[in-house]
Amino acid sequence: MTSQAPGLSSLGAAVAIGDCERTRWTPIAPVGVTLAVIQAWKQVRANKGAAGIDGMTIEEFPAWVKAGHWIVVEQSIRSGDYQPAPVRRVEIDKPDGGKRQLGIPTVTDRVIQQAIAQILMPLFDPGFSADSYGFRPGRNAHQAVRRVQSVLKEGRRFTVDVDLSKFFDRVNYDLLMTHLGRKVRDKRLLGLIARYLRAGIIDNQLYLESREGTKESKFLGFNFKGTQIHWHPDTLRKLKQRIRELTDRNWGVSMHYQLFKVSQYLRGWINYFGIATGYQRCCDLDHWIRRRVRTAYWRQWRKPRTKVRNLMKLGVHVQSAVACGITSKGPWRSSKTPGIQQALSNDYLKAEGLASLRDGWIKLHHSG
């Protein structure tokens, strides 16, 4: 027997579906309604949830599909070229205090992931424990409670409660893929799942690789994977935290001094950590740091009249300067407007003394 999954032709698109035998998933491309993807979309819609990094909401997704964008996604899935988007990191409060980090995929990726889950569930669910009730079709918490009740009636009085801390953050990806490969033979599906595992994270505009769960070691702020040196995620978090402190609105020092301290820190950081592989990461960090600096400038100028006057001094046309100066946008959003980027351009910030991680990395790797 075979069953079909996944796709999204319920909204007018031709999509990849699967010939799901017990150990194989073979993508094909029918035209018409695909029941498996209708189910996937309905489940995603029912789950609701916020938008991913592309900003597209659940409500906007059907129109996006009808506009023909899903066809491109379907074709890239079939060809094995589809690249999932990084997830958007958010933090929520735990009931017992502290924060829990969540990753929000795009709606498109949530539909694809749900379709994949529909393929994998019949293959792996029969091997789960009969006493496992979490995240399984036809099972729920009430059934688990009733099962405990039946155990108590048998005369048992002791309970062992075990929770694996951050299991999904720390699961070994290589081992996970090995177990999947024992039942899933299609390399394109396995490749797609592997790309989801390593799609990465966008945390406050900064891209972070999904490195937890891989076979690597940490030493003095670095990761070692094979023969390559990478920055550990904690290293990047500490860098961002220090830059936030140095560009904080409540510091109360001049921009000249702020730029001096930021650049002093960046030069020292890249001189130590620059041995790692990370050219593109340096470019991304530079972009984020410049935006923090522009935000700091904007806060220091404070009054609309001061903002307009300073923008015009830096070459911004009067109409654009006034539009920026009277905007109701906050400093962080304002830092992306064309007028502010023209006035506080990359060249201007460099001339004012702002150091560049990219330039420091190039100097370390290509000088001499």
mmCIF file of C-alpha atoms in Angstrom:
data_model
loop_
_atom_site.group_PDB
_atom_site.id
_atom_site.type_symbol
_atom_site.label_atom_id
_atom_site.label_comp_id
_atom_site.label_asym_id
_atom_site.label_seq_id
_atom_site.Cartn_x
_atom_site.Cartn_y
_atom_site.Cartn_z
ATOM 1 C CA MET A 1 0.000 0.000 0.000
ATOM 2 C CA THR A 2 1.145 3.552 -0.630
ATOM 3 C CA SER A 3 0.041 6.916 0.717
ATOM 4 C CA GLN A 4 0.671 10.359 -0.644
ATOM 5 C CA ALA A 5 2.631 13.204 0.997
ATOM 6 C CA PRO A 6 3.638 16.049 0.957
ATOM 7 C CA GLY A 7 2.517 18.992 -1.200
ATOM 8 C CA LEU A 8 0.277 22.018 -1.211
ATOM 9 C CA SER A 9 -1.917 21.786 -4.272
ATOM 10 C CA SER A 10 -4.982 22.410 -2.106
ATOM 11 C CA LEU A 11 -4.365 26.089 -2.843
ATOM 12 C CA GLY A 12 -3.837 25.682 -6.562
ATOM 13 C CA ALA A 13 -0.175 24.582 -6.738
ATOM 14 C CA ALA A 14 1.469 21.509 -8.221
ATOM 15 C CA VAL A 15 3.611 20.001 -5.488
ATOM 16 C CA ALA A 16 5.891 17.131 -4.574
ATOM 17 C CA ILE A 17 4.206 14.221 -2.911
ATOM 18 C CA GLY A 18 5.592 10.989 -1.581
ATOM 19 C CA ASP A 19 5.191 7.357 -2.414
ATOM 20 C CA CYS A 20 5.388 6.284 1.193
ATOM 21 C CA GLU A 21 6.166 2.624 1.456
ATOM 22 C CA ARG A 22 7.532 1.277 4.669
ATOM 23 C CA THR A 23 11.130 2.316 3.973
ATOM 24 C CA ARG A 24 11.023 4.645 1.001
ATOM 25 C CA TRP A 25 9.902 8.163 0.024
ATOM 26 C CA THR A 26 10.060 8.977 -3.661
ATOM 27 C CA PRO A 27 9.119 12.519 -4.736
ATOM 28 C CA ILE A 28 6.820 12.853 -7.724
ATOM 29 C CA ALA A 29 4.905 15.852 -9.066
ATOM 30 C CA PRO A 30 1.178 15.485 -9.685
ATOM 31 C CA VAL A 31 -1.164 18.294 -10.545
ATOM 32 C CA GLY A 32 -4.318 18.629 -8.505
ATOM 33 C CA VAL A 33 -5.363 18.315 -4.901
ATOM 34 C CA THR A 34 -2.939 16.496 -2.610
ATOM 35 C CA LEU A 35 -4.685 15.253 0.500
ATOM 36 C CA ALA A 36 -1.502 14.975 2.579
ATOM 37 C CA VAL A 37 -0.594 18.614 2.083
ATOM 38 C CA ILE A 38 -4.132 19.811 2.643
ATOM 39 C CA GLN A 39 -3.844 18.068 5.996
ATOM 40 C CA ALA A 40 -0.433 19.614 6.613
ATOM 41 C CA TRP A 41 -1.711 23.111 5.860
ATOM 42 C CA LYS A 42 -4.808 22.617 8.020
ATOM 43 C CA GLN A 43 -2.635 21.505 10.932
ATOM 44 C CA VAL A 44 -0.294 24.481 10.572
ATOM 45 C CA ARG A 45 -3.250 26.864 10.339
ATOM 46 C CA ALA A 46 -4.844 25.292 13.423
ATOM 47 C CA ASN A 47 -1.608 25.637 15.382
ATOM 48 C CA LYS A 48 -1.541 29.372 14.539
ATOM 49 C CA GLY A 49 1.709 30.939 15.715
ATOM 50 C CA ALA A 50 3.744 34.006 14.799
ATOM 51 C CA ALA A 51 5.512 34.809 11.549
ATOM 52 C CA GLY A 52 9.042 33.641 10.826
ATOM 53 C CA ILE A 53 11.950 35.783 9.620
ATOM 54 C CA ASP A 54 10.192 36.594 6.331
ATOM 55 C CA GLY A 55 7.322 38.282 8.184
ATOM 56 C CA MET A 56 4.614 36.269 6.388
ATOM 57 C CA THR A 57 1.673 35.399 8.622
ATOM 58 C CA ILE A 58 -0.689 32.438 8.545
ATOM 59 C CA GLU A 59 -3.377 34.694 7.085
ATOM 60 C CA GLU A 60 -1.119 35.871 4.234
ATOM 61 C CA PHE A 61 0.092 32.417 3.231
ATOM 62 C CA PRO A 62 -2.836 31.339 0.975
ATOM 63 C CA ALA A 63 -2.503 34.473 -1.177
ATOM 64 C CA TRP A 64 1.250 33.876 -1.397
ATOM 65 C CA VAL A 65 0.615 30.372 -2.702
ATOM 66 C CA LYS A 66 -2.065 31.522 -5.161
ATOM 67 C CA ALA A 67 0.422 34.062 -6.528
ATOM 68 C CA GLY A 68 2.531 31.128 -7.729
ATOM 69 C CA HIS A 69 5.392 31.239 -5.223
ATOM 70 C CA TRP A 70 4.796 27.689 -3.999
ATOM 71 C CA ILE A 71 5.585 26.294 -7.444
ATOM 72 C CA VAL A 72 9.166 27.505 -7.056
ATOM 73 C CA VAL A 73 9.360 25.860 -3.633
ATOM 74 C CA GLU A 74 7.964 22.608 -4.997
ATOM 75 C CA GLN A 75 10.443 22.544 -7.858
ATOM 76 C CA SER A 76 13.381 23.153 -5.537
ATOM 77 C CA ILE A 77 12.194 20.355 -3.212
ATOM 78 C CA ARG A 78 12.012 17.921 -6.131
ATOM 79 C CA SER A 79 15.461 18.934 -7.392
ATOM 80 C CA GLY A 80 16.958 18.649 -3.917
ATOM 81 C CA ASP A 81 17.970 22.331 -3.843
ATOM 82 C CA TYR A 82 15.458 23.698 -1.342
ATOM 83 C CA GLN A 83 17.136 25.630 1.472
ATOM 84 C CA PRO A 84 15.016 26.165 4.596
ATOM 85 C CA ALA A 85 15.043 29.631 6.109
ATOM 86 C CA PRO A 86 16.677 30.169 9.514
ATOM 87 C CA VAL A 87 14.285 30.212 12.444
ATOM 88 C CA ARG A 88 13.511 33.401 14.354
ATOM 89 C CA ARG A 89 14.638 33.169 17.962
ATOM 90 C CA VAL A 90 12.319 34.437 20.697
ATOM 91 C CA GLU A 91 12.333 34.039 24.459
ATOM 92 C CA ILE A 92 9.320 33.313 26.636
ATOM 93 C CA ASP A 93 9.019 33.254 30.414
ATOM 94 C CA LYS A 94 9.088 29.880 32.169
ATOM 95 C CA PRO A 95 6.433 29.291 34.856
ATOM 96 C CA ASP A 96 9.189 28.664 37.424
ATOM 97 C CA GLY A 97 11.294 31.651 36.374
ATOM 98 C CA GLY A 98 13.979 32.059 33.756
ATOM 99 C CA LYS A 99 13.600 32.119 30.000
ATOM 100 C CA ARG A 100 12.870 29.461 27.414
ATOM 101 C CA GLN A 101 14.267 29.955 23.922
ATOM 102 C CA LEU A 102 11.991 29.121 20.997
ATOM 103 C CA GLY A 103 12.691 29.016 17.280
ATOM 104 C CA ILE A 104 9.886 30.127 14.947
ATOM 105 C CA PRO A 105 10.169 28.797 11.363
ATOM 106 C CA THR A 106 8.514 30.525 8.429
ATOM 107 C CA VAL A 107 4.968 29.434 7.591
ATOM 108 C CA THR A 108 6.265 27.815 4.395
ATOM 109 C CA ASP A 109 8.754 25.724 6.336
ATOM 110 C CA ARG A 110 6.131 24.793 8.908
ATOM 111 C CA VAL A 111 3.931 23.362 6.152
ATOM 112 C CA ILE A 112 6.829 21.395 4.675
ATOM 113 C CA GLN A 113 7.874 20.128 8.108
ATOM 114 C CA GLN A 114 4.325 19.019 8.875
ATOM 115 C CA ALA A 115 4.155 17.180 5.544
ATOM 116 C CA ILE A 116 7.455 15.448 6.333
ATOM 117 C CA ALA A 117 6.125 14.477 9.765
ATOM 118 C CA GLN A 118 3.107 12.849 8.079
ATOM 119 C CA ILE A 119 5.518 10.731 6.055
ATOM 120 C CA LEU A 120 7.729 9.731 8.974
ATOM 121 C CA MET A 121 5.029 9.067 11.549
ATOM 122 C CA PRO A 122 3.741 5.775 10.029
ATOM 123 C CA LEU A 123 7.317 4.538 9.761
ATOM 124 C CA PHE A 124 8.445 5.270 13.303
ATOM 125 C CA ASP A 125 5.346 5.486 15.491
ATOM 126 C CA PRO A 126 4.822 1.699 15.706
ATOM 127 C CA GLY A 127 8.207 1.399 17.391
ATOM 128 C CA PHE A 128 7.405 3.866 20.187
ATOM 129 C CA SER A 129 6.581 2.731 23.706
ATOM 130 C CA ALA A 130 2.967 1.903 24.422
ATOM 131 C CA ASP A 131 3.270 4.245 27.410
ATOM 132 C CA SER A 132 4.417 7.203 25.290
ATOM 133 C CA TYR A 133 1.658 9.800 24.932
ATOM 134 C CA GLY A 134 3.404 13.006 23.891
ATOM 135 C CA PHE A 135 3.153 14.415 20.349
ATOM 136 C CA ARG A 136 1.641 11.264 18.884
ATOM 137 C CA PRO A 137 -1.537 11.015 16.795
ATOM 138 C CA GLY A 138 -4.558 9.829 18.735
ATOM 139 C CA ARG A 139 -2.818 10.257 22.093
ATOM 140 C CA ASN A 140 -3.038 13.009 24.679
ATOM 141 C CA ALA A 141 -2.252 14.030 28.238
ATOM 142 C CA HIS A 142 -5.604 12.775 29.595
ATOM 143 C CA GLN A 143 -4.752 9.271 28.400
ATOM 144 C CA ALA A 144 -1.410 9.509 30.187
ATOM 145 C CA VAL A 145 -3.171 10.523 33.408
ATOM 146 C CA ARG A 146 -5.585 7.608 33.113
ATOM 147 C CA ARG A 147 -2.639 5.265 32.517
ATOM 148 C CA VAL A 148 -1.001 6.483 35.724
ATOM 149 C CA GLN A 149 -4.300 5.955 37.505
ATOM 150 C CA SER A 150 -4.414 2.350 36.307
ATOM 151 C CA VAL A 151 -0.864 1.781 37.494
ATOM 152 C CA LEU A 152 -1.755 3.104 40.934
ATOM 153 C CA LYS A 153 -4.679 0.679 41.073
ATOM 154 C CA GLU A 154 -2.178 -2.123 40.502
ATOM 155 C CA GLY A 155 -0.618 -1.222 43.838
ATOM 156 C CA ARG A 156 2.474 0.634 42.677
ATOM 157 C CA ARG A 157 3.431 3.603 44.837
ATOM 158 C CA PHE A 158 6.758 4.994 43.553
ATOM 159 C CA THR A 159 7.321 7.344 40.620
ATOM 160 C CA VAL A 160 10.566 8.284 38.867
ATOM 161 C CA ASP A 161 10.322 11.613 37.037
ATOM 162 C CA VAL A 162 13.119 12.171 34.492
ATOM 163 C CA ASP A 163 13.545 15.218 32.251
ATOM 164 C CA LEU A 164 16.359 15.540 29.713
ATOM 165 C CA SER A 165 17.563 19.135 29.906
ATOM 166 C CA LYS A 166 17.554 20.915 26.521
ATOM 167 C CA PHE A 167 17.220 17.591 24.706
ATOM 168 C CA PHE A 168 16.152 19.108 21.391
ATOM 169 C CA ASP A 169 19.002 21.620 21.555
ATOM 170 C CA ARG A 170 21.636 18.997 22.266
ATOM 171 C CA VAL A 171 20.503 15.946 20.320
ATOM 172 C CA ASN A 172 23.335 14.599 18.185
ATOM 173 C CA TYR A 173 22.398 15.384 14.579
ATOM 174 C CA ASP A 174 24.703 12.762 13.105
ATOM 175 C CA LEU A 175 23.240 10.011 15.280
ATOM 176 C CA LEU A 176 19.707 11.199 14.528
ATOM 177 C CA MET A 177 20.328 11.086 10.768
ATOM 178 C CA THR A 178 21.828 7.612 11.102
ATOM 179 C CA HIS A 179 18.644 6.310 12.758
ATOM 180 C CA LEU A 180 16.450 8.021 10.157
ATOM 181 C CA GLY A 181 18.507 6.442 7.388
ATOM 182 C CA ARG A 182 17.651 2.956 8.630
ATOM 183 C CA LYS A 183 14.040 3.372 7.493
ATOM 184 C CA VAL A 184 14.132 6.300 5.064
ATOM 185 C CA ARG A 185 16.081 5.450 1.920
ATOM 186 C CA ASP A 186 15.406 8.485 -0.245
ATOM 187 C CA LYS A 187 18.501 10.678 -0.141
ATOM 188 C CA ARG A 188 16.616 13.801 -1.136
ATOM 189 C CA LEU A 189 14.304 13.534 1.861
ATOM 190 C CA LEU A 190 17.214 12.822 4.188
ATOM 191 C CA GLY A 191 19.066 15.771 2.703
ATOM 192 C CA LEU A 192 16.064 18.036 3.250
ATOM 193 C CA ILE A 193 15.761 16.953 6.893
ATOM 194 C CA ALA A 194 19.493 17.519 7.405
ATOM 195 C CA ARG A 195 19.181 21.035 5.988
ATOM 196 C CA TYR A 196 16.344 21.758 8.403
ATOM 197 C CA LEU A 197 18.506 20.638 11.317
ATOM 198 C CA ARG A 198 21.240 23.052 10.257
ATOM 199 C CA ALA A 199 19.097 25.899 8.919
ATOM 200 C CA GLY A 200 20.416 28.262 11.585
ATOM 201 C CA ILE A 201 18.929 30.941 13.795
ATOM 202 C CA ILE A 202 18.294 34.657 13.424
ATOM 203 C CA ASP A 203 18.812 36.231 16.841
ATOM 204 C CA ASN A 204 18.287 40.016 16.909
ATOM 205 C CA GLN A 205 19.281 40.397 13.239
ATOM 206 C CA LEU A 206 22.378 38.170 13.634
ATOM 207 C CA TYR A 207 22.650 34.784 11.938
ATOM 208 C CA LEU A 208 23.849 31.912 14.132
ATOM 209 C CA GLU A 209 24.582 28.442 12.821
ATOM 210 C CA SER A 210 22.745 25.456 14.292
ATOM 211 C CA ARG A 211 25.792 23.861 15.844
ATOM 212 C CA GLU A 212 24.356 22.225 18.955
ATOM 213 C CA GLY A 213 24.178 18.485 18.601
ATOM 214 C CA THR A 214 27.130 18.139 16.238
ATOM 215 C CA LYS A 215 30.339 16.344 17.036
ATOM 216 C CA GLU A 216 32.564 19.230 17.994
ATOM 217 C CA SER A 217 34.596 20.431 20.948
ATOM 218 C CA LYS A 218 34.787 23.813 22.667
ATOM 219 C CA PHE A 219 38.105 25.313 23.679
ATOM 220 C CA LEU A 220 38.849 28.914 24.701
ATOM 221 C CA GLY A 221 35.784 30.284 22.921
ATOM 222 C CA PHE A 222 36.205 28.236 19.738
ATOM 223 C CA ASN A 223 34.581 25.153 18.223
ATOM 224 C CA PHE A 224 36.596 22.573 16.358
ATOM 225 C CA LYS A 225 34.799 20.552 13.708
ATOM 226 C CA GLY A 226 37.120 18.447 11.656
ATOM 227 C CA THR A 227 40.093 20.664 10.907
ATOM 228 C CA GLN A 228 38.143 23.928 10.866
ATOM 229 C CA ILE A 229 37.997 26.499 13.652
ATOM 230 C CA HIS A 230 34.686 28.229 14.356
ATOM 231 C CA TRP A 231 33.360 30.633 16.956
ATOM 232 C CA HIS A 232 31.314 29.072 19.692
ATOM 233 C CA PRO A 233 27.774 30.517 19.968
ATOM 234 C CA ASP A 234 28.584 31.734 23.485
ATOM 235 C CA THR A 235 31.446 33.775 22.037
ATOM 236 C CA LEU A 236 29.095 35.553 19.646
ATOM 237 C CA ARG A 237 26.505 36.135 22.365
ATOM 238 C CA LYS A 238 29.146 37.734 24.591
ATOM 239 C CA LEU A 239 30.319 39.929 21.719
ATOM 240 C CA LYS A 240 26.790 41.173 21.082
ATOM 241 C CA GLN A 241 26.165 41.740 24.771
ATOM 242 C CA ARG A 242 29.322 43.862 25.074
ATOM 243 C CA ILE A 243 28.400 45.935 22.003
ATOM 244 C CA ARG A 244 24.957 46.531 23.484
ATOM 245 C CA GLU A 245 26.597 47.792 26.668
ATOM 246 C CA LEU A 246 28.941 50.086 24.746
ATOM 247 C CA THR A 247 26.068 51.577 22.722
ATOM 248 C CA ASP A 248 23.558 51.720 25.566
ATOM 249 C CA ARG A 249 21.251 54.726 25.709
ATOM 250 C CA ASN A 250 21.949 55.251 29.422
ATOM 251 C CA TRP A 251 25.738 55.403 29.232
ATOM 252 C CA GLY A 252 25.783 59.197 29.013
ATOM 253 C CA VAL A 253 29.051 59.718 27.096
ATOM 254 C CA SER A 254 29.802 61.418 23.780
ATOM 255 C CA MET A 255 29.552 59.551 20.493
ATOM 256 C CA HIS A 256 33.263 60.177 19.944
ATOM 257 C CA TYR A 257 34.048 58.268 23.120
ATOM 258 C CA GLN A 258 31.504 55.537 22.343
ATOM 259 C CA LEU A 259 33.090 54.939 18.933
ATOM 260 C CA PHE A 260 36.521 54.848 20.533
ATOM 261 C CA LYS A 261 35.488 52.209 23.082
ATOM 262 C CA VAL A 262 33.524 50.132 20.542
ATOM 263 C CA SER A 263 36.459 50.131 18.123
ATOM 264 C CA GLN A 264 38.922 49.347 20.887
ATOM 265 C CA TYR A 265 36.870 46.305 21.849
ATOM 266 C CA LEU A 266 36.379 45.163 18.234
ATOM 267 C CA ARG A 267 40.088 45.357 17.424
ATOM 268 C CA GLY A 268 40.985 43.316 20.478
ATOM 269 C CA TRP A 269 38.217 40.801 19.755
ATOM 270 C CA ILE A 270 39.157 40.183 16.129
ATOM 271 C CA ASN A 271 42.862 40.014 16.921
ATOM 272 C CA TYR A 272 42.104 37.074 19.212
ATOM 273 C CA PHE A 273 39.110 35.402 17.564
ATOM 274 C CA GLY A 274 40.007 36.260 13.971
ATOM 275 C CA ILE A 275 41.861 32.971 13.462
ATOM 276 C CA ALA A 276 38.477 31.245 13.034
ATOM 277 C CA THR A 277 36.681 30.686 9.735
ATOM 278 C CA GLY A 278 34.201 33.536 9.613
ATOM 279 C CA TYR A 279 34.456 36.095 6.804
ATOM 280 C CA GLN A 280 30.703 36.230 6.133
ATOM 281 C CA ARG A 281 29.963 36.227 9.849
ATOM 282 C CA CYS A 282 32.197 39.293 10.218
ATOM 283 C CA CYS A 283 30.226 41.046 7.470
ATOM 284 C CA ASP A 284 26.948 40.244 9.229
ATOM 285 C CA LEU A 285 28.297 41.442 12.564
ATOM 286 C CA ASP A 286 29.591 44.678 11.019
ATOM 287 C CA HIS A 287 26.131 45.350 9.594
ATOM 288 C CA TRP A 288 24.529 44.821 12.998
ATOM 289 C CA ILE A 289 27.154 46.914 14.825
ATOM 290 C CA ARG A 290 26.785 49.841 12.422
ATOM 291 C CA ARG A 291 23.044 49.769 12.989
ATOM 292 C CA ARG A 292 23.601 49.860 16.759
ATOM 293 C CA VAL A 293 25.906 52.862 16.308
ATOM 294 C CA ARG A 294 23.406 54.696 14.080
ATOM 295 C CA THR A 295 20.764 54.057 16.739
ATOM 296 C CA ALA A 296 23.074 55.552 19.368
ATOM 297 C CA TYR A 297 23.607 58.671 17.246
ATOM 298 C CA TRP A 298 19.855 59.048 16.755
ATOM 299 C CA ARG A 299 19.189 58.802 20.485
ATOM 300 C CA GLN A 300 21.855 61.374 21.297
ATOM 301 C CA TRP A 301 20.428 63.916 18.856
ATOM 302 C CA ARG A 302 17.104 63.623 20.711
ATOM 303 C CA LYS A 303 15.078 66.644 19.577
ATOM 304 C CA PRO A 304 13.575 66.688 16.068
ATOM 305 C CA ARG A 305 15.185 70.072 15.348
ATOM 306 C CA THR A 306 18.618 68.727 16.261
ATOM 307 C CA LYS A 307 18.069 65.620 14.144
ATOM 308 C CA VAL A 308 17.032 67.643 11.083
ATOM 309 C CA ARG A 309 19.928 70.070 11.473
ATOM 310 C CA ASN A 310 22.541 67.295 11.842
ATOM 311 C CA LEU A 311 21.149 65.315 8.911
ATOM 312 C CA MET A 312 21.309 68.387 6.665
ATOM 313 C CA LYS A 313 24.894 69.076 7.789
ATOM 314 C CA LEU A 314 25.756 65.566 6.657
ATOM 315 C CA GLY A 315 24.327 66.105 3.189
ATOM 316 C CA VAL A 316 20.726 64.908 3.483
ATOM 317 C CA HIS A 317 18.159 66.863 1.446
ATOM 318 C CA VAL A 318 15.915 69.054 3.565
ATOM 319 C CA GLN A 319 12.704 67.126 2.778
ATOM 320 C CA SER A 320 14.264 63.787 3.624
ATOM 321 C CA ALA A 321 15.855 65.254 6.760
ATOM 322 C CA VAL A 322 12.530 66.641 7.988
ATOM 323 C CA ALA A 323 10.764 63.332 7.264
ATOM 324 C CA CYS A 324 13.366 61.488 9.337
ATOM 325 C CA GLY A 325 13.376 64.084 12.097
ATOM 326 C CA ILE A 326 9.636 64.031 12.761
ATOM 327 C CA THR A 327 9.079 60.291 12.320
ATOM 328 C CA SER A 328 7.253 58.384 15.041
ATOM 329 C CA LYS A 329 9.495 55.362 14.517
ATOM 330 C CA GLY A 330 11.753 54.325 17.355
ATOM 331 C CA PRO A 331 15.563 54.706 17.113
ATOM 332 C CA TRP A 332 16.188 51.096 16.052
ATOM 333 C CA ARG A 333 13.668 51.230 13.190
ATOM 334 C CA SER A 334 14.767 54.725 12.215
ATOM 335 C CA SER A 335 18.355 53.544 11.828
ATOM 336 C CA LYS A 336 17.321 51.709 8.621
ATOM 337 C CA THR A 337 15.750 54.732 6.906
ATOM 338 C CA PRO A 338 17.540 56.012 3.775
ATOM 339 C CA GLY A 339 18.132 59.493 5.187
ATOM 340 C CA ILE A 340 19.942 58.261 8.282
ATOM 341 C CA GLN A 341 21.919 55.686 6.308
ATOM 342 C CA GLN A 342 22.977 58.420 3.882
ATOM 343 C CA ALA A 343 24.107 60.729 6.673
ATOM 344 C CA LEU A 344 25.708 58.035 8.834
ATOM 345 C CA SER A 345 27.026 56.009 5.923
ATOM 346 C CA ASN A 346 29.562 53.232 6.235
ATOM 347 C CA ASP A 347 32.272 55.579 4.955
ATOM 348 C CA TYR A 348 31.300 58.275 7.440
ATOM 349 C CA LEU A 349 31.391 55.869 10.393
ATOM 350 C CA LYS A 350 34.750 54.545 9.234
ATOM 351 C CA ALA A 351 36.116 58.093 8.982
ATOM 352 C CA GLU A 352 34.861 58.712 12.525
ATOM 353 C CA GLY A 353 36.966 55.767 13.682
ATOM 354 C CA LEU A 354 34.564 52.812 13.796
ATOM 355 C CA ALA A 355 36.559 49.608 13.367
ATOM 356 C CA SER A 356 35.433 46.813 11.036
ATOM 357 C CA LEU A 357 35.570 43.125 11.948
ATOM 358 C CA ARG A 358 35.633 42.293 8.251
ATOM 359 C CA ASP A 359 38.713 44.449 7.654
ATOM 360 C CA GLY A 360 40.404 42.954 10.697
ATOM 361 C CA TRP A 361 39.661 39.417 9.548
ATOM 362 C CA ILE A 362 41.013 40.096 6.050
ATOM 363 C CA LYS A 363 44.167 41.639 7.506
ATOM 364 C CA LEU A 364 44.799 38.546 9.637
ATOM 365 C CA HIS A 365 44.178 36.047 6.840
ATOM 366 C CA HIS A 366 45.548 37.788 3.773
ATOM 367 C CA SER A 367 48.256 40.231 4.855
ATOM 368 C CA GLY A 368 51.803 39.391 3.881
#
